[in-house]
Short mmCIF file of C-alpha atoms and ligand atoms in Angstrom, two decimals:
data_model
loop_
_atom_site.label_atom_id
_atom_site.label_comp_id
_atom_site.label_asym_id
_atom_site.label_seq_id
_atom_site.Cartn_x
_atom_site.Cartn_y
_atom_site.Cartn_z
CA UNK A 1 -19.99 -9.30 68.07
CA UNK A 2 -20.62 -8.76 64.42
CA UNK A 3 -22.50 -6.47 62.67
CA UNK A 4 -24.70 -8.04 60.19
CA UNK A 5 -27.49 -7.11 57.76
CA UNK A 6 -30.29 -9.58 57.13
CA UNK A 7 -32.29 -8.95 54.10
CA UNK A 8 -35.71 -11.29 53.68
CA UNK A 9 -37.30 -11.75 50.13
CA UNK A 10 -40.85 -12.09 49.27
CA UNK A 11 -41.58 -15.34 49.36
CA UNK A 12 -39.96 -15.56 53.23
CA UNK A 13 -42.26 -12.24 53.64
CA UNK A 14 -45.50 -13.54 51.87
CA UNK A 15 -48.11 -13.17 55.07
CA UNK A 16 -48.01 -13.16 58.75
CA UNK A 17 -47.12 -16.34 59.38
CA UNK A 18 -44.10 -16.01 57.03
CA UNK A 19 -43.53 -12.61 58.75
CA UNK A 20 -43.41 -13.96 62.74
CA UNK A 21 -41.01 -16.74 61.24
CA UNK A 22 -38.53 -13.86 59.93
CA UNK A 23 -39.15 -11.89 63.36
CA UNK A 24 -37.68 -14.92 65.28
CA UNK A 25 -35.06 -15.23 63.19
CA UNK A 26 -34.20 -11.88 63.73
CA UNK A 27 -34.53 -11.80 67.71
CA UNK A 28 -32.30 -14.96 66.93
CA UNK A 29 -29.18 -13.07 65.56
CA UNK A 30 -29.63 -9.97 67.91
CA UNK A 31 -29.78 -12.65 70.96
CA UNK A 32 -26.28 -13.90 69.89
CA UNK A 33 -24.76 -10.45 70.62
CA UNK A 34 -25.36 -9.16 67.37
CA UNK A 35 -25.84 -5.94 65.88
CA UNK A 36 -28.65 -6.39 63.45
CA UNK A 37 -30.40 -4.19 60.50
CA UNK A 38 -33.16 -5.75 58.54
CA UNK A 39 -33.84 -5.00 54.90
CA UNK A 40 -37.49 -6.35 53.58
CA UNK A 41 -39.38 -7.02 50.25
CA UNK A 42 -42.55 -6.67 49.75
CA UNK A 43 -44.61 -9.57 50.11
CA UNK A 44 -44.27 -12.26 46.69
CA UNK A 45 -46.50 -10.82 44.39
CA UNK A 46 -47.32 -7.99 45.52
CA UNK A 47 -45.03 -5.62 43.52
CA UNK A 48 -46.37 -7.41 40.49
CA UNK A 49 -49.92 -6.23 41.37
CA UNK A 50 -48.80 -2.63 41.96
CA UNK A 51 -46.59 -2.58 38.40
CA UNK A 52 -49.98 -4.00 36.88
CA UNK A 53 -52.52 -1.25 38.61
CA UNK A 54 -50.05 1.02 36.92
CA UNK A 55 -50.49 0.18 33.63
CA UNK A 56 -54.12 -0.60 33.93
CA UNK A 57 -54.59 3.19 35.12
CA UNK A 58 -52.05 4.35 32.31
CA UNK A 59 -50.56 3.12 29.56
CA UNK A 60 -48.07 5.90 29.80
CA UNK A 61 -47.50 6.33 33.31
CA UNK A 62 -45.40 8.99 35.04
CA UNK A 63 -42.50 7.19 36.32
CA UNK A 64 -42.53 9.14 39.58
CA UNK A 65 -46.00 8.04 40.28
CA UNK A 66 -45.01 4.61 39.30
CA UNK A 67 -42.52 4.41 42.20
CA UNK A 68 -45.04 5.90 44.93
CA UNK A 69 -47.23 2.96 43.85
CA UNK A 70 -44.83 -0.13 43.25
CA UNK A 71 -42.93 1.33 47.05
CA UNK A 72 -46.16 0.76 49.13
CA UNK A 73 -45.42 -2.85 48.91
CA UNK A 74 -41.99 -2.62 51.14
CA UNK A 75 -43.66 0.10 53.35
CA UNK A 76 -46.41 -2.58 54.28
CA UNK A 77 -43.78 -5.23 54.99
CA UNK A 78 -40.87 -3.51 57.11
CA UNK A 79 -43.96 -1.73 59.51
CA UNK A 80 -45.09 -5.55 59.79
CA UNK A 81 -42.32 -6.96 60.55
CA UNK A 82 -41.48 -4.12 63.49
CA UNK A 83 -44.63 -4.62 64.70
CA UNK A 84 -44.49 -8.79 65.01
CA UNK A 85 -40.82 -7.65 66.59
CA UNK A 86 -42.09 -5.52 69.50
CA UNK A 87 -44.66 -8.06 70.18
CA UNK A 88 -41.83 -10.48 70.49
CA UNK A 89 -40.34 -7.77 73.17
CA UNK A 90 -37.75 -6.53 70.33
CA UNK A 91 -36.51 -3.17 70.42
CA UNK A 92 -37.48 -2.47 66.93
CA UNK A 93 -38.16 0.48 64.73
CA UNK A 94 -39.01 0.68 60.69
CA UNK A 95 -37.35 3.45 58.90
CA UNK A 96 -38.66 4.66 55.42
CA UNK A 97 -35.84 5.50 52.59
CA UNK A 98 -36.18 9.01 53.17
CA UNK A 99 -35.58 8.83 57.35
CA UNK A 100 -32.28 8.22 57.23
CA UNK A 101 -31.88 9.30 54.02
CA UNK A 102 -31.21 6.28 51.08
CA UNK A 103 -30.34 9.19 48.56
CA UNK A 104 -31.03 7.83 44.65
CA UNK A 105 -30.90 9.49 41.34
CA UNK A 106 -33.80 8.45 38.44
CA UNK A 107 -36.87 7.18 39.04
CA UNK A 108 -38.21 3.21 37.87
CA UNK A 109 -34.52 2.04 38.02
CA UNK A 110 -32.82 4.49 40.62
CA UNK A 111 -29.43 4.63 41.38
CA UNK A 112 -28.62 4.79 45.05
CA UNK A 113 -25.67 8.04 45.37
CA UNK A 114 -25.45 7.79 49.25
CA UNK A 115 -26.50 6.00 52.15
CA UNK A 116 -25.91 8.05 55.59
CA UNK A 117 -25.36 5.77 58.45
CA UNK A 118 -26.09 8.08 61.24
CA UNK A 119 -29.84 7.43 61.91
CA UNK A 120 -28.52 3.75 62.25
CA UNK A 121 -25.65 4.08 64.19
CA UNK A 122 -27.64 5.76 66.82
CA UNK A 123 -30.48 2.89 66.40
CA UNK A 124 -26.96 -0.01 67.52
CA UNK A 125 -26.31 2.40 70.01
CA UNK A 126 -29.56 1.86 71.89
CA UNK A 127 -29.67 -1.43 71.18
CA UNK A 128 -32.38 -1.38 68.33
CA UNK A 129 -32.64 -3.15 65.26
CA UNK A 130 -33.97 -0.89 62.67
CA UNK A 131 -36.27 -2.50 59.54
CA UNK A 132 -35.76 -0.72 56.40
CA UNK A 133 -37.98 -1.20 53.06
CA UNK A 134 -35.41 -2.55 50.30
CA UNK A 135 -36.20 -1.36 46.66
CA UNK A 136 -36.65 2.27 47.63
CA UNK A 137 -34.58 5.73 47.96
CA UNK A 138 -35.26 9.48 48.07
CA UNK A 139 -34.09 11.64 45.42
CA UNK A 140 -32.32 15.16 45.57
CA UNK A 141 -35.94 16.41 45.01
CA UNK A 142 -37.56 14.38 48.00
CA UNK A 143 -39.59 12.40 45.90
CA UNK A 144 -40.13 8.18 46.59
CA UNK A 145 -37.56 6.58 43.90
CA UNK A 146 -37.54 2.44 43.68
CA UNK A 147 -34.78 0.53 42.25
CA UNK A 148 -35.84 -1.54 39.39
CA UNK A 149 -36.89 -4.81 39.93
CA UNK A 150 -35.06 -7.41 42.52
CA UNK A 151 -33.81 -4.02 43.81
CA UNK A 152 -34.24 -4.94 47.09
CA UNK A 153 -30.90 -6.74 46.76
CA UNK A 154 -28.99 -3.96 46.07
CA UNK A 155 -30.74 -2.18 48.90
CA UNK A 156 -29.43 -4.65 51.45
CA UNK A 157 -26.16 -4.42 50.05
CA UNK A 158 -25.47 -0.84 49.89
CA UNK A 159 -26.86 -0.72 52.98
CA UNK A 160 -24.11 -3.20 54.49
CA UNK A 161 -21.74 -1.28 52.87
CA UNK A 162 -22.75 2.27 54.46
CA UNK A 163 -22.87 1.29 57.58
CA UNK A 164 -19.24 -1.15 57.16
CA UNK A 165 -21.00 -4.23 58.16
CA UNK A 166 -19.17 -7.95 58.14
CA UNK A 167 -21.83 -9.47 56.37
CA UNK A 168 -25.03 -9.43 54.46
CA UNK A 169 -27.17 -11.99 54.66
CA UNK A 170 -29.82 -13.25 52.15
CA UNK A 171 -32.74 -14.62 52.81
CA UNK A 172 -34.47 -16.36 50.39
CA UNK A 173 -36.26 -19.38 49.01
CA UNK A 174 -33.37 -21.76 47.61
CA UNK A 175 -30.95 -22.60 50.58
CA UNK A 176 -27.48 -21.41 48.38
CA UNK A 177 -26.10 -21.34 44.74
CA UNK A 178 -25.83 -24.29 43.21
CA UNK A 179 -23.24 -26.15 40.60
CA UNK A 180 -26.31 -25.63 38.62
CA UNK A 181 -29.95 -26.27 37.72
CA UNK A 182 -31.10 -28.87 40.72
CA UNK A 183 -34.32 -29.11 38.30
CA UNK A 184 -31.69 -30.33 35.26
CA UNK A 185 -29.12 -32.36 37.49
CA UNK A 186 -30.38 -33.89 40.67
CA UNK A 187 -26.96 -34.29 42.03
CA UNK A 188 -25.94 -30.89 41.66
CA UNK A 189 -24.37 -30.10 45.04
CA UNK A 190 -24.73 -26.43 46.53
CA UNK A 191 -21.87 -24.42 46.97
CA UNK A 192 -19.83 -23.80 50.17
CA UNK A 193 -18.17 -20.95 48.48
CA UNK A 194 -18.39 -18.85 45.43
CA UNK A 195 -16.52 -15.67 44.45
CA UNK A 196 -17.77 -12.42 43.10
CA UNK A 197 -16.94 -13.09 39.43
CA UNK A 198 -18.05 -16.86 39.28
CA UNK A 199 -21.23 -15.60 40.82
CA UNK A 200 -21.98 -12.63 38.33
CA UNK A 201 -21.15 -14.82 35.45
CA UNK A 202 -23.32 -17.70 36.50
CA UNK A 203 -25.81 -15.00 37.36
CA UNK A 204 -25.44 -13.54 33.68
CA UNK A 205 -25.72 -17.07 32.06
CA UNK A 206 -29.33 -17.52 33.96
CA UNK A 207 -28.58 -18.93 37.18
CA UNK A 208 -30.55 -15.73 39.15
CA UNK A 209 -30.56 -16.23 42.90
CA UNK A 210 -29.03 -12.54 43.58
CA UNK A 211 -30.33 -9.02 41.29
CA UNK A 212 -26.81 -9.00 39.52
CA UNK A 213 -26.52 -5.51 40.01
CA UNK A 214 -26.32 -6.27 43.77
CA UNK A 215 -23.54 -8.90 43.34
CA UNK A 216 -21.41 -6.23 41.53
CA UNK A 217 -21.59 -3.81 44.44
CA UNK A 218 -20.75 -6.28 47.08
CA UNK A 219 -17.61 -6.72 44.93
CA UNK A 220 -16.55 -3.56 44.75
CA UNK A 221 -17.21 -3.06 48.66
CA UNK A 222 -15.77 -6.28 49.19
CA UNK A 223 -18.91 -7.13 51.46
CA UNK A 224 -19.13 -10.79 52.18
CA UNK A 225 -22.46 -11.84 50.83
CA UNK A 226 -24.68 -15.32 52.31
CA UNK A 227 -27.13 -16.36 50.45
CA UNK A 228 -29.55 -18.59 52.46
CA UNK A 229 -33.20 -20.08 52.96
CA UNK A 230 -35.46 -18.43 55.71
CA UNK A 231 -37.12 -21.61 54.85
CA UNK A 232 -34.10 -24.29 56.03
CA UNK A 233 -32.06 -23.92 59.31
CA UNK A 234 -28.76 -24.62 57.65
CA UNK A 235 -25.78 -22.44 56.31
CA UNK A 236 -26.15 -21.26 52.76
CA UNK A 237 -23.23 -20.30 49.88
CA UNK A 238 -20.65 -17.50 50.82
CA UNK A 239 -19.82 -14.97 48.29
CA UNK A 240 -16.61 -13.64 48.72
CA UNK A 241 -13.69 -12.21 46.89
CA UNK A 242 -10.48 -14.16 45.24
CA UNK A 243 -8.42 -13.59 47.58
CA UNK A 244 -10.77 -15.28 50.23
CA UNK A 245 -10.86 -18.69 48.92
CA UNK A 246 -6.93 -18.80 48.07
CA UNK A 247 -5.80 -21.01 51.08
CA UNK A 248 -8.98 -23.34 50.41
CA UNK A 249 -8.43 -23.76 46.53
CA UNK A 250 -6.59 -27.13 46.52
CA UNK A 251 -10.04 -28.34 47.59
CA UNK A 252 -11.97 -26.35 45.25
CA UNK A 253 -12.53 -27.67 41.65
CA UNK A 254 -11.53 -26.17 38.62
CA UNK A 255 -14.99 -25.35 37.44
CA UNK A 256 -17.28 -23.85 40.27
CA UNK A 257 -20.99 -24.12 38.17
CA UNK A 258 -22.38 -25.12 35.00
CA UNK A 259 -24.84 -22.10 33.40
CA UNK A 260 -27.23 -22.55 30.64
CA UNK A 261 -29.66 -19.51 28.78
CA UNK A 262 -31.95 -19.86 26.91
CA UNK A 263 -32.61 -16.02 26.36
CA UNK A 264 -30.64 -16.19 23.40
CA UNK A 265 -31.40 -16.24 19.24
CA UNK A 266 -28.58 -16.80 16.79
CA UNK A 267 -28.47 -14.53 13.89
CA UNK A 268 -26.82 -15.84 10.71
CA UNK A 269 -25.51 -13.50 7.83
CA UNK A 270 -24.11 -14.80 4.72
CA UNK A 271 -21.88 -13.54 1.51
CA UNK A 272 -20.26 -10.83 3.62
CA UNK A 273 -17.93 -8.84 1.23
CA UNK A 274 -14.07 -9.43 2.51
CA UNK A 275 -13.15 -5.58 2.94
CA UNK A 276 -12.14 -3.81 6.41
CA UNK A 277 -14.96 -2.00 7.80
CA UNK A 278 -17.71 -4.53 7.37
CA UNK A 279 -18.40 -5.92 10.85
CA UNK A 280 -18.39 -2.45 11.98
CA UNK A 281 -21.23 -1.25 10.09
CA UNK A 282 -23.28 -4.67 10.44
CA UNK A 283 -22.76 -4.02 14.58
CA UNK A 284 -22.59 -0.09 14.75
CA UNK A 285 -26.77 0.10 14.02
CA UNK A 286 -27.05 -2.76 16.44
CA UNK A 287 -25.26 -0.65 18.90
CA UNK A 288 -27.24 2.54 18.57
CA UNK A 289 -30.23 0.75 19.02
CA UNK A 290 -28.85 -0.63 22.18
CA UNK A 291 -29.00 -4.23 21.27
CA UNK A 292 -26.90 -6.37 23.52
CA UNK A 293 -24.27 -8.72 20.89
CA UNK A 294 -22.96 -11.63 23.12
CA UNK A 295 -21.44 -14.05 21.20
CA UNK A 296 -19.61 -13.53 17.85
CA UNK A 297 -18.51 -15.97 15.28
CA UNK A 298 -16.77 -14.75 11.69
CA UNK A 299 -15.17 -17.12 9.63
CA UNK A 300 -14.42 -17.00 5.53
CA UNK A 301 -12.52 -19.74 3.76
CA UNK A 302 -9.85 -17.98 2.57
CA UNK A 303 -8.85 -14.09 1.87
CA UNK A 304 -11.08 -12.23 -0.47
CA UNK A 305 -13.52 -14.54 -0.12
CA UNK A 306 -17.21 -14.06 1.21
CA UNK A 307 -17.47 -15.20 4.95
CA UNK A 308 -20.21 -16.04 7.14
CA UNK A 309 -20.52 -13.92 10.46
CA UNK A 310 -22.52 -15.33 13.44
CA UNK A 311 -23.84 -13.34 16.57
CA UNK A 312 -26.09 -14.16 19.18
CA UNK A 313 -28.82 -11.17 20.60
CA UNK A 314 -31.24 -11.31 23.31
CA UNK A 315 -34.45 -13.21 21.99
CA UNK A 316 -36.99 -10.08 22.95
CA UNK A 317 -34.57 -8.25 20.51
CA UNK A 318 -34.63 -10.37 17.41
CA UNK A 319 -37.37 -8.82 15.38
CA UNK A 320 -35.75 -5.56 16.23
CA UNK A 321 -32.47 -6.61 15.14
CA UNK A 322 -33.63 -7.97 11.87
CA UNK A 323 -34.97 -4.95 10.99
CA UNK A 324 -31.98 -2.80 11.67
CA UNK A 325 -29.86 -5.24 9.68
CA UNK A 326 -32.30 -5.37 6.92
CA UNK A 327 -31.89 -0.92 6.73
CA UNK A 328 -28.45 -1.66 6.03
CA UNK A 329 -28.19 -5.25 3.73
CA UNK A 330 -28.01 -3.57 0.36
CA UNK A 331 -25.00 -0.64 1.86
CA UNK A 332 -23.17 -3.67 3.16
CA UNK A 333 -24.05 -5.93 0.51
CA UNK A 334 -24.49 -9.32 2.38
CA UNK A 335 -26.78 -11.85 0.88
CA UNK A 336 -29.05 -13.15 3.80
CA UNK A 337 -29.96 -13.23 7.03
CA UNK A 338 -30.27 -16.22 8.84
CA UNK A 339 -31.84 -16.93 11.90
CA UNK A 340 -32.82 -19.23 14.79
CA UNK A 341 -34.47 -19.04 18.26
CA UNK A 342 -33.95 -23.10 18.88
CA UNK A 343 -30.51 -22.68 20.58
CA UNK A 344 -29.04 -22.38 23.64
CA UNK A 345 -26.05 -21.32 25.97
CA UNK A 346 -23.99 -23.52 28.54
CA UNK A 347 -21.36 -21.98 29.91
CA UNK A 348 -18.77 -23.81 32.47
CA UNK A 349 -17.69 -21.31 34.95
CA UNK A 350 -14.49 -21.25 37.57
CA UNK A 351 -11.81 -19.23 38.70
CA UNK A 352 -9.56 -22.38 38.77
CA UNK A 353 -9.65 -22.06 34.82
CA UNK A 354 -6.84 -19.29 35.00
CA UNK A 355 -5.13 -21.61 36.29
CA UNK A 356 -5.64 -25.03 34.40
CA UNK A 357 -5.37 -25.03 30.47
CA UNK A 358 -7.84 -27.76 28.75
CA UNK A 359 -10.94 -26.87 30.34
CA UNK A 360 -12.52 -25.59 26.99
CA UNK A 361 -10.76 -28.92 25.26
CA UNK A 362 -12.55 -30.85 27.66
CA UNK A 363 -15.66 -29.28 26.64
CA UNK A 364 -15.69 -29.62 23.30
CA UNK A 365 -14.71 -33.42 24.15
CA UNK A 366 -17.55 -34.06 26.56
CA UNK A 367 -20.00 -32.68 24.14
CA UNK A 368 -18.76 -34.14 20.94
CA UNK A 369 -19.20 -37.64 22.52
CA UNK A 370 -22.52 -37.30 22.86
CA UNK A 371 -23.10 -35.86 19.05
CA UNK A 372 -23.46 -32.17 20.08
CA UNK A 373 -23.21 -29.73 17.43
CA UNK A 374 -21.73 -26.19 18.78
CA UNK A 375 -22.80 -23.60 16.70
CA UNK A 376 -20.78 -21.01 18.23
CA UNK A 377 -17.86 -20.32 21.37
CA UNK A 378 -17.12 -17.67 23.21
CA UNK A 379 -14.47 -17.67 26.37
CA UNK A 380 -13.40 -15.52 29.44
CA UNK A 381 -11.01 -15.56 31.58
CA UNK A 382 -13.36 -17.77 34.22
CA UNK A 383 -15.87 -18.77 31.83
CA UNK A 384 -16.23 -21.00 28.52
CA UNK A 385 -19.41 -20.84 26.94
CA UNK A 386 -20.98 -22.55 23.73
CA UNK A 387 -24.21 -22.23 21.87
CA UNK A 388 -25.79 -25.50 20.71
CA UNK A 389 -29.04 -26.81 19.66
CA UNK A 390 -31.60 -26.17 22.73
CA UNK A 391 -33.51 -30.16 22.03
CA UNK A 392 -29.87 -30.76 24.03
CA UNK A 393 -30.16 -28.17 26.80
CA UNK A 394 -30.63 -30.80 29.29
CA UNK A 395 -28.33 -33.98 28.15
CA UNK A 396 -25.18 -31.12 28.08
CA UNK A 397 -25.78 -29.24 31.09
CA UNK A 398 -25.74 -33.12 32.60
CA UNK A 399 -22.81 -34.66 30.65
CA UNK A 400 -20.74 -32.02 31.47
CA UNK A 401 -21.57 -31.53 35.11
CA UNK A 402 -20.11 -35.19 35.47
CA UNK A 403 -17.32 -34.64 33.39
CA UNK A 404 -15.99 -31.40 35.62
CA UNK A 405 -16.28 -33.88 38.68
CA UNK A 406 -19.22 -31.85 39.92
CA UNK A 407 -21.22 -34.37 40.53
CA UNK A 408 -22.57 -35.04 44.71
CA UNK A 409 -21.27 -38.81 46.23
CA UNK A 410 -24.58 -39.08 47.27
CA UNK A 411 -27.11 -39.57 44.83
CA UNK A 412 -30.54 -37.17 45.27
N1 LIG B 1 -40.34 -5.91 45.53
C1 LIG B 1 -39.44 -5.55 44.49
C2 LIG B 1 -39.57 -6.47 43.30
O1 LIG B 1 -40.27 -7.42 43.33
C3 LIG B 1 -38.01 -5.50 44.95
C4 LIG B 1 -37.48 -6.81 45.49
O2 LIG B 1 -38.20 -7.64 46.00
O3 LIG B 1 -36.27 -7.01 45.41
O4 LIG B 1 -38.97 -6.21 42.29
MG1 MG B 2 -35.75 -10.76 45.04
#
């Protein structure tokens, strides 16, 4: 017997149909002898709609109000799904964030503090299966608090965690990670096994099955995670720890997934004065305006000469970083600013790298043969990433998912 916590998206939650689907996979797991606690989201869409009645009412909303809104949506789901359950003669019960309690601090993007396990120890004890709204929590004050968007994931998890389950299981609409974009490489192959870290990195570079936040916590709780399709009858991708995949790692190749991002703009400055302190006071302002620097390039010909620094910054922040590095040009005497939205990120990701040397080499090799320009490089530990021209998102991403021997036998 295992004790395992299935948590169903919107899309495998989108009607009643959808719903009586879920409820039989759910009878399903509990018929083979196991304990089972279900986590839901609201139906697809729907939390969209409530976000959007909020700011039609409001353009300054109270954020407590915000989360008794955009919670109804989870509250209509998990009393569905109980109710398509006891009509399937299942023993089961909803339970609202504040019944057992899901304690959470904040409101709009809540963290969850503590999750007591009581209420749903007693509900295994009889035999139930108790259905739990994702997304939400109670805070020290009572009030409704929701967990920023995708939250639901992070719901399930903690949830898994609390009550020391051996799995959590997520349903969705893709049937597992994949070595990357299907859409991009029609023989990318999906993934037996992942671990934590190749999993948030992928996730970081763009590749967003899981809320990221969620991946995180099932790594420090070291709770097996499953992503799978509600969709598919099949077995999805594992997300474990390190330390799980050791004995299988012969068989595993070096490089696990190939990310790309387009989320990124390059920023460019030029005629930087060679004295210490510069590239602190070009990123300090960038800092207290809590602009996110990802990739950094600096380079001058020789010493005491002017050298060219390169960054990357989220694209939404751009205009904003601009205008924090214009405040400061004439202090720092640089002579311009450069910049370009037209690039993008691929990143190869694996834990094998820490163990191979040449991965990057083989990179830069793969991309040059194909007359790639990178712009700019970063590396990890697990992860190699460069920034090149976005007209070649889709010819890299390709070119080098062949050349890491990730490539499926059988061609889609
Ligand atoms: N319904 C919430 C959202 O769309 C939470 C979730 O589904 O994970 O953000
Ligand atoms: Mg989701």
């Amino acid at each position: 017997m295992a004790r395992i916590v299935m948590k169903f998206g919107g899309t495998s939650m989108a009607g009643i149909e959808r719903i009586r689907h879920v409820s039989a996979l759910v009878k399903r797991e509990a018929e083979r002898g196991n304990q089972v606690a279900v986590v839901v989201s609201a139906m697809a869409g729907e939390t969209d709609r409530l976000v959007q009645l909020c700011r039609e009412a409001a353009s300054l909303y109270d954020p407590r109000e915000y989360d008794v809104v955009v919670a109804s949506g989870e509250q209509v789901t998990s009393g569905l799904l109980a109710i398509t359950l006891q009509g399937m003669g299942v023993n089961a019960r909803s339970y609202m964030g504040w019944q057992l309690p899901i304690r959470a601090s904040g409101h709009a993007a809540a963290l969850i503090d503590h999750i007591d396990a009581a209420v749903l120890e007693r509900v295994f004890q009889t035999g139930g299966i108790a259905v739990i709204p994702g997304f939400q929590g109670v805070t020290a004050e009572g009030d409704l608090a929701t967990l920023g968007r995708g939250g639901s994931d992070t719901s399930a998890v903690a949830l898994a965690a609390a009550m020391k389950a051996d799995r959590c299981d997520i349903y969705t609409d893709v049937d597992g990670v994949y070595t990357t974009d299907p859409r991009i490489v029609p023989r990318a192959r999906k993934l037996d096994l992942i671990t934590y870290e190749e999993m948030l990195e992928l996730a970081s570079v763009g590749a967003k099955v899981l809320q990221t936040r969620s991946v995180g916590l099932a790594m420090r709780t070291n709770m097996p995670l499953q992503v799978l399709s509600s969709f598919e009858d099949r077995p999805g991708t594992l997300i474990v720890g390190d330390e799980a995949i050791e004995d299988r790692e012969m068989e595993r190749n070096v490089i696990t997934g190939i990310a790309h991002d387009k989320n990124e703009a390059m920023v460019t400055l030029t005629g930087l004065p060679d004295r210490a302190g510069t590239v602190a006071e070009i990123f300090s302002p960038l800092a207290e305006a809590s602009i996110n620097v990802d990739m950094i390039v600096q380079a001058s010909p020789r010493r005491d000469a002017e050298s060219t620094l390169t960054f990357t910054v989220p694209r939404a922040s751009l205009a904003h970083s601009v205008a924090e590095l214009e405040k400061v040009k004439e202090k720092i005497g640089f002579a311009d600013i450069v910049t370009d939205t037209n690039v993008v990120k691929i990143s190869a990701v694996g834990v094998g790298m820490r163990s191979n040397a040449g991965i990057a080499a083989q990179m830069f090799r793969t991309l040059a043969g194909r007359g790639i320009n990178i712009l700019a490089i970063t590396t990890s530990e697990i992860k190699v990433s460069v920034l090149i021209p976005e007209e070649y998102t889709e010819l890299a991403v390709r070119v080098l998912h062949t050349a890491y021997g990730l490539d499926a036998e059988d061609a889609a």
